[in-house]
CSV table of C-alpha atoms in Angstrom, one decimal:
chain,number,residue,atom,x,y,z
A,1,UNK,CA,-0.6,0.0,0.0
A,2,UNK,CA,2.9,2.3,0.9
A,3,UNK,CA,4.5,1.6,-2.8
A,4,UNK,CA,1.1,2.7,-4.4
A,5,UNK,CA,1.3,6.2,-2.1
A,6,UNK,CA,4.4,7.0,-3.2
A,7,UNK,CA,3.5,6.6,-6.9
A,8,UNK,CA,3.0,10.3,-9.0
A,9,UNK,CA,-0.1,11.9,-8.7
A,10,UNK,CA,-2.4,10.6,-11.5
A,11,UNK,CA,-1.2,7.1,-12.0
A,12,UNK,CA,-3.8,4.3,-11.6
A,13,UNK,CA,-1.5,3.0,-8.4
A,14,UNK,CA,-1.8,6.5,-6.4
A,15,UNK,CA,-5.4,6.8,-7.2
A,16,UNK,CA,-6.4,3.6,-6.1
A,17,UNK,CA,-4.4,4.2,-3.0
A,18,UNK,CA,-5.7,7.6,-2.7
A,19,UNK,CA,-9.6,6.0,-2.8
A,20,UNK,CA,-8.6,3.4,-0.5
A,21,UNK,CA,-7.5,5.8,2.2
A,22,UNK,CA,-10.8,8.0,1.7
A,23,UNK,CA,-12.8,4.7,2.4
A,24,UNK,CA,-10.6,3.7,5.3
A,25,UNK,CA,-9.5,0.3,3.8
A,26,UNK,CA,-6.4,-1.5,3.0
A,27,UNK,CA,-5.7,-3.6,0.1
A,28,UNK,CA,-6.9,-7.4,0.6
A,29,UNK,CA,-4.4,-9.7,-0.5
A,30,UNK,CA,-5.9,-11.6,-3.5
A,31,UNK,CA,-8.3,-9.0,-4.3
A,32,UNK,CA,-5.7,-6.2,-5.5
A,33,UNK,CA,-7.1,-6.5,-8.7
A,34,UNK,CA,-10.4,-5.4,-8.0
A,35,UNK,CA,-10.1,-2.4,-6.5
A,36,UNK,CA,-8.0,-1.6,-9.3
A,37,UNK,CA,-11.4,-2.2,-11.7
A,38,UNK,CA,-13.3,0.3,-9.1
A,39,UNK,CA,-10.8,3.3,-10.2
A,40,UNK,CA,-10.7,2.7,-13.9
A,41,UNK,CA,-14.4,1.7,-14.1
A,42,UNK,CA,-15.2,4.6,-11.8
A,43,UNK,CA,-17.6,2.6,-9.7
A,44,UNK,CA,-18.0,4.1,-6.1
A,45,UNK,CA,-17.0,1.7,-2.9
A,46,UNK,CA,-20.7,1.4,-2.3
A,47,UNK,CA,-22.8,-1.9,-2.3
A,48,UNK,CA,-24.9,-0.5,-5.3
A,49,UNK,CA,-21.5,0.4,-7.1
A,50,UNK,CA,-20.4,-2.8,-6.3
A,51,UNK,CA,-23.2,-4.8,-7.7
A,52,UNK,CA,-23.2,-2.6,-10.9
A,53,UNK,CA,-19.6,-3.0,-11.3
A,54,UNK,CA,-20.1,-7.4,-11.3
A,55,UNK,CA,-22.7,-6.6,-13.9
A,56,UNK,CA,-19.9,-4.7,-15.9
A,57,UNK,CA,-17.5,-7.5,-15.7
A,58,UNK,CA,-19.9,-10.8,-16.2
A,59,UNK,CA,-20.7,-8.5,-19.4
A,60,UNK,CA,-16.8,-8.3,-19.7
A,61,UNK,CA,-16.7,-12.2,-19.7
A,62,UNK,CA,-15.5,-12.4,-16.2
A,63,UNK,CA,-17.3,-15.9,-15.6
A,64,UNK,CA,-16.1,-16.4,-11.9
A,65,UNK,CA,-18.2,-17.6,-8.9
A,66,UNK,CA,-17.9,-14.1,-6.8
A,67,UNK,CA,-19.1,-12.3,-10.1
A,68,UNK,CA,-22.2,-14.3,-10.9
A,69,UNK,CA,-22.9,-14.7,-6.7
A,70,UNK,CA,-22.6,-10.9,-6.1
A,71,UNK,CA,-24.8,-10.0,-9.4
A,72,UNK,CA,-27.7,-12.5,-8.2
A,73,UNK,CA,-27.9,-11.3,-4.8
A,74,UNK,CA,-27.7,-8.1,-5.8
A,75,UNK,CA,-30.6,-8.7,-8.8
A,76,UNK,CA,-32.8,-10.5,-5.4
A,77,UNK,CA,-32.2,-7.7,-3.3
A,78,UNK,CA,-32.8,-4.8,-6.0
A,79,UNK,CA,-35.0,-5.4,-8.3
A,80,UNK,CA,-35.7,-1.9,-9.1
A,81,UNK,CA,-32.2,-1.5,-10.4
A,82,UNK,CA,-32.3,-4.7,-13.1
A,83,UNK,CA,-32.3,-1.7,-15.8
A,84,UNK,CA,-29.5,-0.2,-14.9
A,85,UNK,CA,-27.4,-3.7,-14.0
A,86,UNK,CA,-28.6,-4.7,-17.9
A,87,UNK,CA,-27.0,-1.2,-18.8
A,88,UNK,CA,-24.2,-1.7,-17.0
A,89,UNK,CA,-24.0,-5.6,-18.3
A,90,UNK,CA,-24.0,-4.2,-21.9
A,91,UNK,CA,-21.3,-1.5,-21.1
A,92,UNK,CA,-19.2,-4.8,-20.1
A,93,UNK,CA,-19.7,-6.5,-23.7
A,94,UNK,CA,-18.2,-4.0,-26.3
A,95,UNK,CA,-15.7,-3.1,-23.5
A,96,UNK,CA,-11.7,-4.2,-23.9
A,97,UNK,CA,-11.7,-7.0,-21.6
A,98,UNK,CA,-10.0,-6.4,-18.4
A,99,UNK,CA,-10.2,-8.8,-15.8
A,100,UNK,CA,-6.6,-9.7,-16.1
A,101,UNK,CA,-5.4,-6.5,-15.1
A,102,UNK,CA,-3.7,-6.1,-12.2
A,103,UNK,CA,-1.5,-3.4,-9.8
A,104,UNK,CA,1.6,-5.1,-10.6
A,105,UNK,CA,1.7,-4.6,-14.7
A,106,UNK,CA,-0.7,-1.2,-14.7
A,107,UNK,CA,-0.1,0.6,-11.0
A,108,UNK,CA,2.4,2.9,-12.9
A,109,UNK,CA,0.4,3.8,-15.5
A,110,UNK,CA,-1.4,7.2,-15.9
A,111,UNK,CA,-5.5,6.3,-15.3
A,112,UNK,CA,-6.4,8.8,-18.3
A,113,UNK,CA,-4.3,6.6,-20.2
A,114,UNK,CA,-6.4,3.6,-18.9
A,115,UNK,CA,-9.7,4.7,-19.3
A,116,UNK,CA,-9.0,5.5,-23.1
A,117,UNK,CA,-7.9,2.0,-23.5
A,118,UNK,CA,-11.3,0.6,-22.4
A,119,UNK,CA,-13.4,3.4,-24.4
A,120,UNK,CA,-11.1,3.7,-27.5
A,121,UNK,CA,-10.9,0.0,-28.2
A,122,UNK,CA,-14.5,-1.1,-27.9
A,123,UNK,CA,-15.4,-4.6,-29.8
A,124,UNK,CA,-18.3,-6.6,-30.9
A,125,UNK,CA,-18.5,-9.4,-29.1
A,126,UNK,CA,-20.3,-13.1,-30.4
A,127,UNK,CA,-23.6,-13.8,-28.6
A,128,UNK,CA,-23.0,-16.7,-25.8
A,129,UNK,CA,-21.1,-19.7,-27.0
A,130,UNK,CA,-21.9,-23.0,-25.8
A,131,UNK,CA,-19.1,-23.4,-23.4
A,132,UNK,CA,-19.9,-20.1,-22.2
A,133,UNK,CA,-23.6,-21.1,-21.6
A,134,UNK,CA,-22.4,-24.3,-19.8
A,135,UNK,CA,-20.4,-22.7,-17.5
A,136,UNK,CA,-23.0,-20.0,-16.5
A,137,UNK,CA,-25.5,-22.8,-16.0
A,138,UNK,CA,-23.1,-25.1,-14.3
A,139,UNK,CA,-22.6,-22.1,-11.5
A,140,UNK,CA,-26.4,-21.3,-11.3
A,141,UNK,CA,-26.8,-25.1,-10.6
A,142,UNK,CA,-24.4,-24.9,-8.0
A,143,UNK,CA,-25.4,-22.1,-6.3
A,144,UNK,CA,-29.0,-23.1,-6.2
A,145,UNK,CA,-28.0,-26.1,-4.8
A,146,UNK,CA,-26.0,-25.0,-2.4
A,147,UNK,CA,-29.1,-23.2,-1.4
A,148,UNK,CA,-31.6,-25.5,-1.3
A,149,UNK,CA,-29.4,-27.7,0.8
A,150,UNK,CA,-28.7,-25.0,3.1
A,151,UNK,CA,-32.6,-24.0,3.4
A,152,UNK,CA,-33.5,-27.9,4.1
A,153,UNK,CA,-30.7,-28.3,7.0
A,154,UNK,CA,-32.2,-27.3,9.8
A,155,UNK,CA,-35.0,-29.2,9.2
A,156,UNK,CA,-33.3,-32.4,9.0
A,157,UNK,CA,-32.8,-32.6,12.6
A,158,UNK,CA,-36.1,-32.5,13.4
A,159,UNK,CA,-37.9,-35.2,15.5
A,160,UNK,CA,-40.9,-35.4,13.1
A,161,UNK,CA,-41.0,-37.5,10.4
A,162,UNK,CA,-42.9,-34.9,8.2
A,163,UNK,CA,-40.3,-32.5,8.2
A,164,UNK,CA,-37.4,-35.3,7.4
A,165,UNK,CA,-39.2,-36.2,4.5
A,166,UNK,CA,-40.1,-32.6,3.5
A,167,UNK,CA,-36.8,-31.6,4.0
A,168,UNK,CA,-34.6,-34.7,2.9
A,169,UNK,CA,-35.7,-34.7,-0.9
A,170,UNK,CA,-34.9,-31.0,-1.5
A,171,UNK,CA,-31.7,-31.6,0.6
A,172,UNK,CA,-31.1,-34.5,-2.1
A,173,UNK,CA,-32.1,-32.6,-5.0
A,174,UNK,CA,-29.9,-29.4,-3.9
A,175,UNK,CA,-26.9,-32.3,-3.6
A,176,UNK,CA,-27.5,-33.3,-7.1
A,177,UNK,CA,-27.4,-29.9,-8.5
A,178,UNK,CA,-24.3,-29.0,-6.7
A,179,UNK,CA,-22.6,-32.1,-8.0
A,180,UNK,CA,-24.1,-31.9,-11.6
A,181,UNK,CA,-22.8,-28.3,-11.5
A,182,UNK,CA,-19.4,-29.3,-10.2
A,183,UNK,CA,-18.9,-32.2,-12.9
A,184,UNK,CA,-20.5,-29.9,-15.9
A,185,UNK,CA,-17.4,-27.4,-14.9
A,186,UNK,CA,-15.2,-30.4,-14.7
A,187,UNK,CA,-16.4,-31.4,-17.9
A,188,UNK,CA,-15.4,-28.2,-19.2
A,189,UNK,CA,-12.1,-27.2,-17.9
A,190,UNK,CA,-11.0,-30.9,-18.9
A,191,UNK,CA,-12.2,-30.2,-22.6
A,192,UNK,CA,-10.5,-26.9,-22.5
A,193,UNK,CA,-7.3,-28.1,-21.4
A,194,UNK,CA,-7.4,-31.1,-23.9
A,195,UNK,CA,-7.7,-28.4,-26.6
A,196,UNK,CA,-5.0,-26.5,-25.1
A,197,UNK,CA,-2.3,-29.3,-25.3
A,198,UNK,CA,-2.7,-30.1,-28.6
C-alpha cells in the first residue's frame, strides 16, 4: 500500500491508494485487481456500485463464481435496479477485456490512458457460445443446490417424520444440482485443457 502512495499523481496506483485511504480501507491480498477495476471503471465503493461493477464484469467476460453470486444477490435484493444492471452488463460487453489487469502491471500507468484504452478499443463480442452457457448454467446449478441444501438443513434435525421427509427430498435435490454443476465444470475444464495441449 505504501508503494502505491509513493507513485506520481495521476497514476492508477496512486488513485487506488487515495480511494482506499478516503474509504478507510486496505488492500486485501488476492483482491488487489478488484480495487483497480473500481478506479478504472469509475464505480464507487458502495454496495450498489459493487453490484453494478459485477454486472459490467460479467458482460466483460469475467464468469467467476464471486462475480455471478454477487450479481444474483444484488438482483434479488434490488429488483428495481435491474435496468441499471442491464445497462452496465451491455457496457461491459463492448469494452476491451479488463479482467486480467493487475496493479503490478498497470499501477504505474496514467489513469487517463487506462480509461482511454477501455473507451477507444470497443469490440463486438459474439453472442454466448455453448461453453459459456454451460459454465453459467453449472454455476447457477451449484448456487441453487447450495441454497436448497442450506434451507433444508435445519429441518433434517427435526424429530418430526414429516419434516424429515419434506426436507430430505429437496436436500437430495440440492446435492444433485451441486454435484451436477461441479461435474459440468470439470468436464468443461477438461475439454479446454485438451484443446490447449494439442
